[in-house]
Coordinates of C-alpha atoms and ligand atoms in Angstrom, one line a residue:
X1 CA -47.6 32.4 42.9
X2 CA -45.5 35.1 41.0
X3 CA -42.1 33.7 40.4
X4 CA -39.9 35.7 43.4
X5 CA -36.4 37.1 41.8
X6 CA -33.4 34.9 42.2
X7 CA -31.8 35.1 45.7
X8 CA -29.0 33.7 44.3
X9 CA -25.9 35.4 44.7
X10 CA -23.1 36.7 42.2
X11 CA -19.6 34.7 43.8
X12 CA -16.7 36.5 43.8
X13 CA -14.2 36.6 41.0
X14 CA -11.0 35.2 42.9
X15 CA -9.1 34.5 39.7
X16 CA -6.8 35.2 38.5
X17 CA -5.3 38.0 40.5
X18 CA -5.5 41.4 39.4
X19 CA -1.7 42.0 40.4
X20 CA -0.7 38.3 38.2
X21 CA 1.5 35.7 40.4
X22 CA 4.3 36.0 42.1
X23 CA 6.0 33.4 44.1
X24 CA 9.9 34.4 45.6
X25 CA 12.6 32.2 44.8
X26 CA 12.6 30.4 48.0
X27 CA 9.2 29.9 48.4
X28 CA 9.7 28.4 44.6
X29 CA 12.8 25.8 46.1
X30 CA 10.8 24.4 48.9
X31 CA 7.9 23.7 46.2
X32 CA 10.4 22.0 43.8
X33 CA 12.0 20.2 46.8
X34 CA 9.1 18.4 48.1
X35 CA 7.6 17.8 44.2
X36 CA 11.2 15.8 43.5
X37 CA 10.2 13.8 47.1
X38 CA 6.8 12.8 45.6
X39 CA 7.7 12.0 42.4
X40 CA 10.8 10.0 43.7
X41 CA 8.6 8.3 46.5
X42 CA 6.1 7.2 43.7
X43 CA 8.9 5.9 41.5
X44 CA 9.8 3.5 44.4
X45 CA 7.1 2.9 45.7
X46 CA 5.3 1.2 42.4
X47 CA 9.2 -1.1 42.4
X48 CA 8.4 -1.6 46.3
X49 CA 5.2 -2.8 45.0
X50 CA 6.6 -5.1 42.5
X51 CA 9.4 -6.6 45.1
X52 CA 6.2 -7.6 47.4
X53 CA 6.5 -5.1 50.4
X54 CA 3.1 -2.9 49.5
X55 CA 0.3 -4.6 48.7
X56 CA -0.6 -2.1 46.1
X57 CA 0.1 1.6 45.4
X58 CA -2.1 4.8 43.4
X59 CA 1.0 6.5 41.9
X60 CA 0.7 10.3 41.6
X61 CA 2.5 11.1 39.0
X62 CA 2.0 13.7 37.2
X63 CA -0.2 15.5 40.2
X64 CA 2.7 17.1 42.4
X65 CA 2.1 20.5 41.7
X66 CA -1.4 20.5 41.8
X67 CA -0.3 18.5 45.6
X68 CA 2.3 20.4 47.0
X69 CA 1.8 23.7 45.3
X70 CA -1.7 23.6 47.3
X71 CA -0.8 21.8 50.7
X72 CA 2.0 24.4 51.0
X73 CA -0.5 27.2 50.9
X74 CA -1.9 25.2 54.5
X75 CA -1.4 26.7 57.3
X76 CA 0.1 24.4 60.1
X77 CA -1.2 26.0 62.7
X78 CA -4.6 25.8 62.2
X79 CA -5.4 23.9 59.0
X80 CA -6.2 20.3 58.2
X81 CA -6.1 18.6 55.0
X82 CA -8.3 15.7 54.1
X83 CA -6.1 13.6 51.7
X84 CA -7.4 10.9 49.3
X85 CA -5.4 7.5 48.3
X86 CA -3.4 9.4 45.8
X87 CA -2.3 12.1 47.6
X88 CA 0.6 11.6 48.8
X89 CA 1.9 15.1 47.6
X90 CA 0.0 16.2 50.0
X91 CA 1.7 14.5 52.8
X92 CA 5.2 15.3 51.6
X93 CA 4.2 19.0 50.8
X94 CA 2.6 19.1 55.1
X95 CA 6.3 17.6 56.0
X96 CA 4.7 14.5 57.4
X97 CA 6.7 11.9 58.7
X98 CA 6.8 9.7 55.4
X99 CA 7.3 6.1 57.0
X100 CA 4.8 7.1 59.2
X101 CA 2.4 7.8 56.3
X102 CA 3.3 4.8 54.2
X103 CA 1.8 2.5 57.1
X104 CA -1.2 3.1 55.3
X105 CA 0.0 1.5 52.6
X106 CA 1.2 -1.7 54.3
X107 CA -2.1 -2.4 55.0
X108 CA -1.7 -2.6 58.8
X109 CA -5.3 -2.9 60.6
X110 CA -4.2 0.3 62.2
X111 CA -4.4 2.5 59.2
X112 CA -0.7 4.0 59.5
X113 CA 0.7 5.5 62.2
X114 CA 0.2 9.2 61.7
X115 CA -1.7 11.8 64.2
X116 CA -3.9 13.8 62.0
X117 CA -3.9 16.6 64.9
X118 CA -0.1 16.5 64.7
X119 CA 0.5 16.2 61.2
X120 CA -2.8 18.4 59.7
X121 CA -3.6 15.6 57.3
X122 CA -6.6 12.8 57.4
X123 CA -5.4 9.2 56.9
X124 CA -5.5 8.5 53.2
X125 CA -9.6 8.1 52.5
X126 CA -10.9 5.4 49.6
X127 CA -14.1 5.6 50.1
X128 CA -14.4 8.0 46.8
X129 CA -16.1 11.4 47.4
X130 CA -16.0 11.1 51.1
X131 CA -13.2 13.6 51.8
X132 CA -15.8 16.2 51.3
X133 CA -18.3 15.8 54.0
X134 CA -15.5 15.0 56.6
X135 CA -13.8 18.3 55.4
X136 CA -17.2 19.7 55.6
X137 CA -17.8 18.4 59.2
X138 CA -14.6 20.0 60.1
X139 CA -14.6 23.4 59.0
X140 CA -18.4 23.6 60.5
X141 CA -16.9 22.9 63.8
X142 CA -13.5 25.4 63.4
X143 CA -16.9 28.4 62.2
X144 CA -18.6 27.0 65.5
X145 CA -15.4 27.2 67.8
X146 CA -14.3 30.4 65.9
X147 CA -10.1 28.9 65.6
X148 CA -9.9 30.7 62.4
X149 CA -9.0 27.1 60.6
X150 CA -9.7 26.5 57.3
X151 CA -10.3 22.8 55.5
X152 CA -9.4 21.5 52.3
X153 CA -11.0 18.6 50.9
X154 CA -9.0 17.1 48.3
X155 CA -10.8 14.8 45.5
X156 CA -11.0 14.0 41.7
X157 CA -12.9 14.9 38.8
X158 CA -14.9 11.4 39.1
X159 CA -15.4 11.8 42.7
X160 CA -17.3 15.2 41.8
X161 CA -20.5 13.0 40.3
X162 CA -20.9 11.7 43.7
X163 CA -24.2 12.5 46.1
X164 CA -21.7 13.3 48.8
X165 CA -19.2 16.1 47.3
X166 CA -23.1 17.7 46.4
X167 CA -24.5 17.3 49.8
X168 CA -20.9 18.6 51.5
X169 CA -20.9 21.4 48.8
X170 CA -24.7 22.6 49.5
X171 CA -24.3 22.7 53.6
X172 CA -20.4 23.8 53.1
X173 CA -22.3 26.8 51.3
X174 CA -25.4 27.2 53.7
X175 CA -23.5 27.5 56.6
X176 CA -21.1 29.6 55.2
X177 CA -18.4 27.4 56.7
X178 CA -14.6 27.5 56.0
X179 CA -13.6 25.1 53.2
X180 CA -11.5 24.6 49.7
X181 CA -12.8 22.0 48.0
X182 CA -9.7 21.3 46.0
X183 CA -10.5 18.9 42.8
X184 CA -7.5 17.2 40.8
X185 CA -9.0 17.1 37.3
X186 CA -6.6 14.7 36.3
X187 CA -8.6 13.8 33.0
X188 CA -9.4 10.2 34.5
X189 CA -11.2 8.2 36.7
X190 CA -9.9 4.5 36.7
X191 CA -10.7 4.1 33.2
X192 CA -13.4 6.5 32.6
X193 CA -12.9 9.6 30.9
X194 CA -13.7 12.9 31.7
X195 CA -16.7 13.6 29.2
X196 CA -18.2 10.2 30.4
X197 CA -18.3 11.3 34.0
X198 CA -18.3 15.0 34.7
X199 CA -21.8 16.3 32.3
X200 CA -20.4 20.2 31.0
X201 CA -17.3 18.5 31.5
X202 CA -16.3 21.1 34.3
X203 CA -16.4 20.3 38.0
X204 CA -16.2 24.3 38.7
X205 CA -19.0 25.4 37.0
X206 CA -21.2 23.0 39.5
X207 CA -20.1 26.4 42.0
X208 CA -22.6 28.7 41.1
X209 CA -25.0 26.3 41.9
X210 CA -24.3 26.6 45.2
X211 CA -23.3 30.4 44.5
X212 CA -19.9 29.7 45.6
X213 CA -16.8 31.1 44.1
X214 CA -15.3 29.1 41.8
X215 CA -10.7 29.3 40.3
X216 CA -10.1 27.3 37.1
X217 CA -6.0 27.0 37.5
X218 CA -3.4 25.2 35.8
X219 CA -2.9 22.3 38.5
X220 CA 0.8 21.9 36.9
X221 CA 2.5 25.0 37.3
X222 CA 3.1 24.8 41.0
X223 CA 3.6 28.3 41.6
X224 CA -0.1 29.3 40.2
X225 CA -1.6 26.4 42.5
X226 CA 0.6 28.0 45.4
X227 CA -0.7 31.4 44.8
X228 CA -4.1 30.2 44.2
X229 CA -4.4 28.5 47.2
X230 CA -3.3 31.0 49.5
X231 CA -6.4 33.2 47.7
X232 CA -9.0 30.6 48.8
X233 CA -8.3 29.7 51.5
X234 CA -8.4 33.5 52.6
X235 CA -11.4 33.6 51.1
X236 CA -13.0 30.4 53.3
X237 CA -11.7 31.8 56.0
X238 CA -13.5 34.8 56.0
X239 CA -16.3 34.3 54.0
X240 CA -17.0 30.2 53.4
X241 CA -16.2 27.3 50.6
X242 CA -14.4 27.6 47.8
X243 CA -13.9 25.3 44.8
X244 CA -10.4 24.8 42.9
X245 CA -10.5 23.0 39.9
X246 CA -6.8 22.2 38.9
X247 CA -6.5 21.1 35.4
X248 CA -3.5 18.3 35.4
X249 CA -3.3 14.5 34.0
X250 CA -2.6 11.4 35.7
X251 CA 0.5 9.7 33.9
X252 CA 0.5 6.7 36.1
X253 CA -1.5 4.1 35.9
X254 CA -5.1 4.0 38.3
X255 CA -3.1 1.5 40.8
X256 CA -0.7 -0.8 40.8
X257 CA -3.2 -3.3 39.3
X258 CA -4.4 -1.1 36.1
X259 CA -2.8 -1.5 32.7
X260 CA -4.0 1.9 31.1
X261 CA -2.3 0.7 27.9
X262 CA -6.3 -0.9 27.5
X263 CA -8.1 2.0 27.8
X264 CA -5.7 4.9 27.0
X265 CA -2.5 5.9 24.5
X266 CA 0.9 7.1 25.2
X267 CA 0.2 10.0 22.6
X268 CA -2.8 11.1 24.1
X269 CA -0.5 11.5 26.9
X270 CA 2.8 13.2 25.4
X271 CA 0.0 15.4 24.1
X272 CA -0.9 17.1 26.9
X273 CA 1.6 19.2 28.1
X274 CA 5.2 19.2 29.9
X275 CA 5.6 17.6 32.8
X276 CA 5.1 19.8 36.0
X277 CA 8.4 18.3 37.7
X278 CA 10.1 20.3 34.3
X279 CA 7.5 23.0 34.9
X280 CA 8.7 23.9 38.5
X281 CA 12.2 23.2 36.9
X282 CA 12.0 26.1 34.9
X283 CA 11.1 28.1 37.5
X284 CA 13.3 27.3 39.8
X285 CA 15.7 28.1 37.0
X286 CA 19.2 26.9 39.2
X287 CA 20.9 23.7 37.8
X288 CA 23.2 23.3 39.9
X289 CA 21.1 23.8 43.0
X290 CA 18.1 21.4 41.3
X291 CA 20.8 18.1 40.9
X292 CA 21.7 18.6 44.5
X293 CA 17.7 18.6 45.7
X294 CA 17.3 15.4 43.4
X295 CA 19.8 13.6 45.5
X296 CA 18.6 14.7 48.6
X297 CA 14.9 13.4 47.7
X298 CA 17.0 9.8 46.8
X299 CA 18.2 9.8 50.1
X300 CA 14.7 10.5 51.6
X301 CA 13.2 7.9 49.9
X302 CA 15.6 5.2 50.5
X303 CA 15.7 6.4 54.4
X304 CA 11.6 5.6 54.3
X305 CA 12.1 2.4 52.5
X306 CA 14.4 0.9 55.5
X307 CA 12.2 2.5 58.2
X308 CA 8.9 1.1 56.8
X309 CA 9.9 -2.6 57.1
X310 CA 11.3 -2.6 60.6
X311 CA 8.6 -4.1 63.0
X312 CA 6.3 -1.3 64.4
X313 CA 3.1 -2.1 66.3
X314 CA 0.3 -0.2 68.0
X315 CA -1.9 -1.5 71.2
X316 CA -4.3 -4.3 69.2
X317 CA -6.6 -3.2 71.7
X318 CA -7.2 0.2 69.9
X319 CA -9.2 -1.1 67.7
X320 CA -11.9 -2.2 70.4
X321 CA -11.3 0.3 73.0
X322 CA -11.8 3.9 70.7
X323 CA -15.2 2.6 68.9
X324 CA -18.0 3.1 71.5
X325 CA -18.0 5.5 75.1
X326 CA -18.8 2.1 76.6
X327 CA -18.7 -1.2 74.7
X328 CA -21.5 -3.7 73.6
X329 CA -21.4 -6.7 74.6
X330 CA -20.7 -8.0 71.5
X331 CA -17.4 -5.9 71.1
X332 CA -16.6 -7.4 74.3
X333 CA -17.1 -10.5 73.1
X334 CA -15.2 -9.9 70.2
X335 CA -12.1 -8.4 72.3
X336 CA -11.6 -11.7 74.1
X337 CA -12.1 -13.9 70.9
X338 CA -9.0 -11.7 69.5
X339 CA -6.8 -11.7 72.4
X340 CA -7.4 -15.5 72.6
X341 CA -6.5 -15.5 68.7
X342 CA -3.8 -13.4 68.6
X343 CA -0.3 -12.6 70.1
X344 CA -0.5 -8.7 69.3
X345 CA -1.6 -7.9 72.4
Ligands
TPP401 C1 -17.8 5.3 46.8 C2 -16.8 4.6 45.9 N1 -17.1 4.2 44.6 C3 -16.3 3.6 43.8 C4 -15.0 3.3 44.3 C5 -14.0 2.6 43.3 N2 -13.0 3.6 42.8 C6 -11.8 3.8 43.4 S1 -10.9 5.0 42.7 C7 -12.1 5.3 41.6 C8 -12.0 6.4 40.5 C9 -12.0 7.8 41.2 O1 -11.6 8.8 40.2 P1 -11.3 10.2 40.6 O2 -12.3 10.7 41.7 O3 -11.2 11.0 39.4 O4 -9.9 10.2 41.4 P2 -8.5 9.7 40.8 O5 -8.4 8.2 41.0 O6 -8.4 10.1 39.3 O7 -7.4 10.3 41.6 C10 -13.2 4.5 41.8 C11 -14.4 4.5 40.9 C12 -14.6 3.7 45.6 N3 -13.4 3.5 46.1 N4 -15.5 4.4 46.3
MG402 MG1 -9.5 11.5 38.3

C-alpha cells in the first residue's frame, strides 16, 4: 500500500493578532475588579479554612488573570463554562452568586446551590481531566441544536496527560464542535512538576495532533487572556475547538492540606515574574480608583462569609428523585432508609 499524503490539516494561526491587543479602559476596570474579588475571596477563604467552617480550600492564587481575563470573554447568553476545583475566578469573573458557589465548598451532599443554566458555569469538577468531555458533550449538542454557544473547558497542565482531555480533544476536533479547551499551565500539579508530567513540556503543541489551532498566551496579563479569548471562542464558534495554553504559576499551595515548602522554594517562585493582581494594576493605571475597588472586594467577601453560614437546605429528596426516569427498587429502598434516618426531609 503506497503511503497516501497527509490529510492532516494546517490550523489556523490565531495568535497573536495582527492588529496587537487592545482592551478599553473599562473593559480593563471590570477585569481588575473581579481579579481583587478572587484574590480577596482566596485570602479568606484559606483563614475560613483554618477557623473550621470549609473543610478544605484549592487557593487560586496567582491564576486570576488567566480566570477572569478568560471567563469575561464568555458570553452569557449562550455560553457555559466548565470550572475545575480551583477555579473560582471563573465564577467571580461570570458574576455568580458567590455564597451560592461556596456551598460547594461546605461540603453539603447537594454540591452548592448554583443553577448552571442560570449562572453559565458547571459545579466545581474534581474528578481531574473530566471538565473536557463534559465541555465536549456540550458544545456537540449547542453544533446539533445550532444555538451558536460555545464551551470552555477549563483544566491544568497535569490534567492534559489524562486519556480523557485526548479522547474530548480527538471527537471535540472530528465533529468539528464548538469548544476552548482553556489549560492553566500553572507550572504544577500537586507536587509534580511540569517536565515530569507534560513530555515536550507543552500542552499546546498536543493541537496539531488533532490539527486544531493552538494560542500560547501570557495567562497573567489579563488583558492578553481577555483579548485571546474573545479570538477563540470566535473561532469554535464558527469553525470548532480551540486550545489556550496560558502560561501562569500557582503561588498557593495544592489545598489547604499541602505544604509546598517540601517540594518547592520561595525563590523559585519570586523568580517567575510579577504578580498578575500588579500586572492588571499597571494597566489599570488609576490609584485612586484601584484603593476604592480593593475595599469594595473586602466588603464582598465579608458579605459571602455571613451569608455562607446561615442555615440553607435543599429537598433531601433530590438526591433520589433526579437519578433514574423511574426508580429501582433499590433507590426506593434507599429513600425510605433515609427519610427514616434523617430529619432533612
Ligand atoms: C482522575 C483524578 N486523578 C487524580 C486526582 C488527584 N488530584 C487532584 S488535583 C491533582 C493535580 C492536578 O494538577 P493540574 O491538572 O495541573 O491542576 P492544578 O491542581 O494545578 O490546578 C491530582 C493528581 C483526581 N482528583 N482525579
Ligand atoms: Mg497545574
Amino acid at each position: 500500500m503506497p503511503v497516501p499524503p497527509s490529510s492532516a490539516a494546517q490550523p489556523a494561526q490565531l495568535w497573536p493578532p495582527q492588529n496587537g491587543v487592545t482592551v478599553d479602559v473599562e473593559t480593563l476596570r471590570g477585569l481588575a475588579e473581579r481579579m481583587l474579588v478572587t484574590r480577596v475571596l482566596d485570602t479568606e477563604a484559606v483563614r475560613w479554612q483554618r477557623q473550621g467552617i470549609l473543610p478544605a480550600f484549592p487557593p487560586a492564587i496567582g491564576q486570576e488573570a488567566a480566570q477572569v481575563g478568560s471567563a469575561m470573554a464568555l458570553d452569557r447568553a449562550r455560553d457555559m463554562a466548565f470550572i475545575t476545583y480551583r477555579d473560582h475566578g471563573v465564577v467571580v469573573g461570570l458574576d455568580s452568586d458567590l455564597t451560592d458557589y461556596m456551598g460547594s465548598h461546605l461540603a453539603l451532599w447537594n454540591g452548592g446551590f448554583a443553577d448552571p443554566n442560570k449562572v453559565r458555569h458547571s459545579p466545581l469538577q474534581a474528578v481531574v481531566g473530566a471538565t473536557a468531555l463534559h465541555a465536549m458533550g456540550w458544545a456537540y449538542a449547542q453544533k446539533l441544536d445550532g444555538t451558536g454557544g460555545a464551551a470552555i473547558a477549563y483544566f491544568g497542565d497535569g490534567a492534559s496527560s489524562q486519556g480523557d482531555v485526548h479522547e474530548a480533544m480527538n471527537f471535540a476536533a472530528v465533529s468539528k464542535s464548538p469548544v476552548v479547551f482553556f489549560v492553566q499551565n500553572n507550572g504544577w500539579s500537586l507536587s509534580t512538576p511540569l517536565d515530569l508530567q507534560v513530555a515536550g513540556g507543552s500542552v499546546a503543541a498536543r493541537a496539531s495532533g488533532y490539527s486544531m489551532p493552538s494560542m500560547r498566551i501570557d495567562g497573567d496579563d489579563v488583558g492578553e487572556v481577555y483579548a485571546a479569548t474573545q479570538i477563540a471562542l470566535e473561532h469554535a464558534r464558527e469553525h470548532g475547538p480551540v486550545v489556550i495554553e496560558a502560561f501562569t504559576y500557582r503561588r498557593g499551595p495544592h489545598a489547604t492540606s499541602d505544604d509546598p515548602s517540601r517540594y518547592r522554594s520561595l525563590e523559585e517562585e519570586r523568580a517567575l515574574g510579577p504578580d498578575p493582581i500588579d500586572v492588571a494594576r499597571q494597566l489599570v493605571a488609576d490609584e485612586a480608583w484601584w484603593a476604592e475597588a480593593e475595599q469594595r472586594a473586602e466588603q464582598a467577601v465579608d458579605a459571602v462569609r455571613v451569608q455562607m453560614q446561615s442555615p440553607r437546605t435543599i429537598d433531601g429528596n433530590d438526591m433520589f428523585d433526579y437519578v433514574f426516569q423511574e426508580k429501582t427498587p433499590q433507590l426506593v429502598k434507599q429513600q425510605e432508609q433515609w427519610r427514616e434516618e434523617t430529619d432533612l426531609d
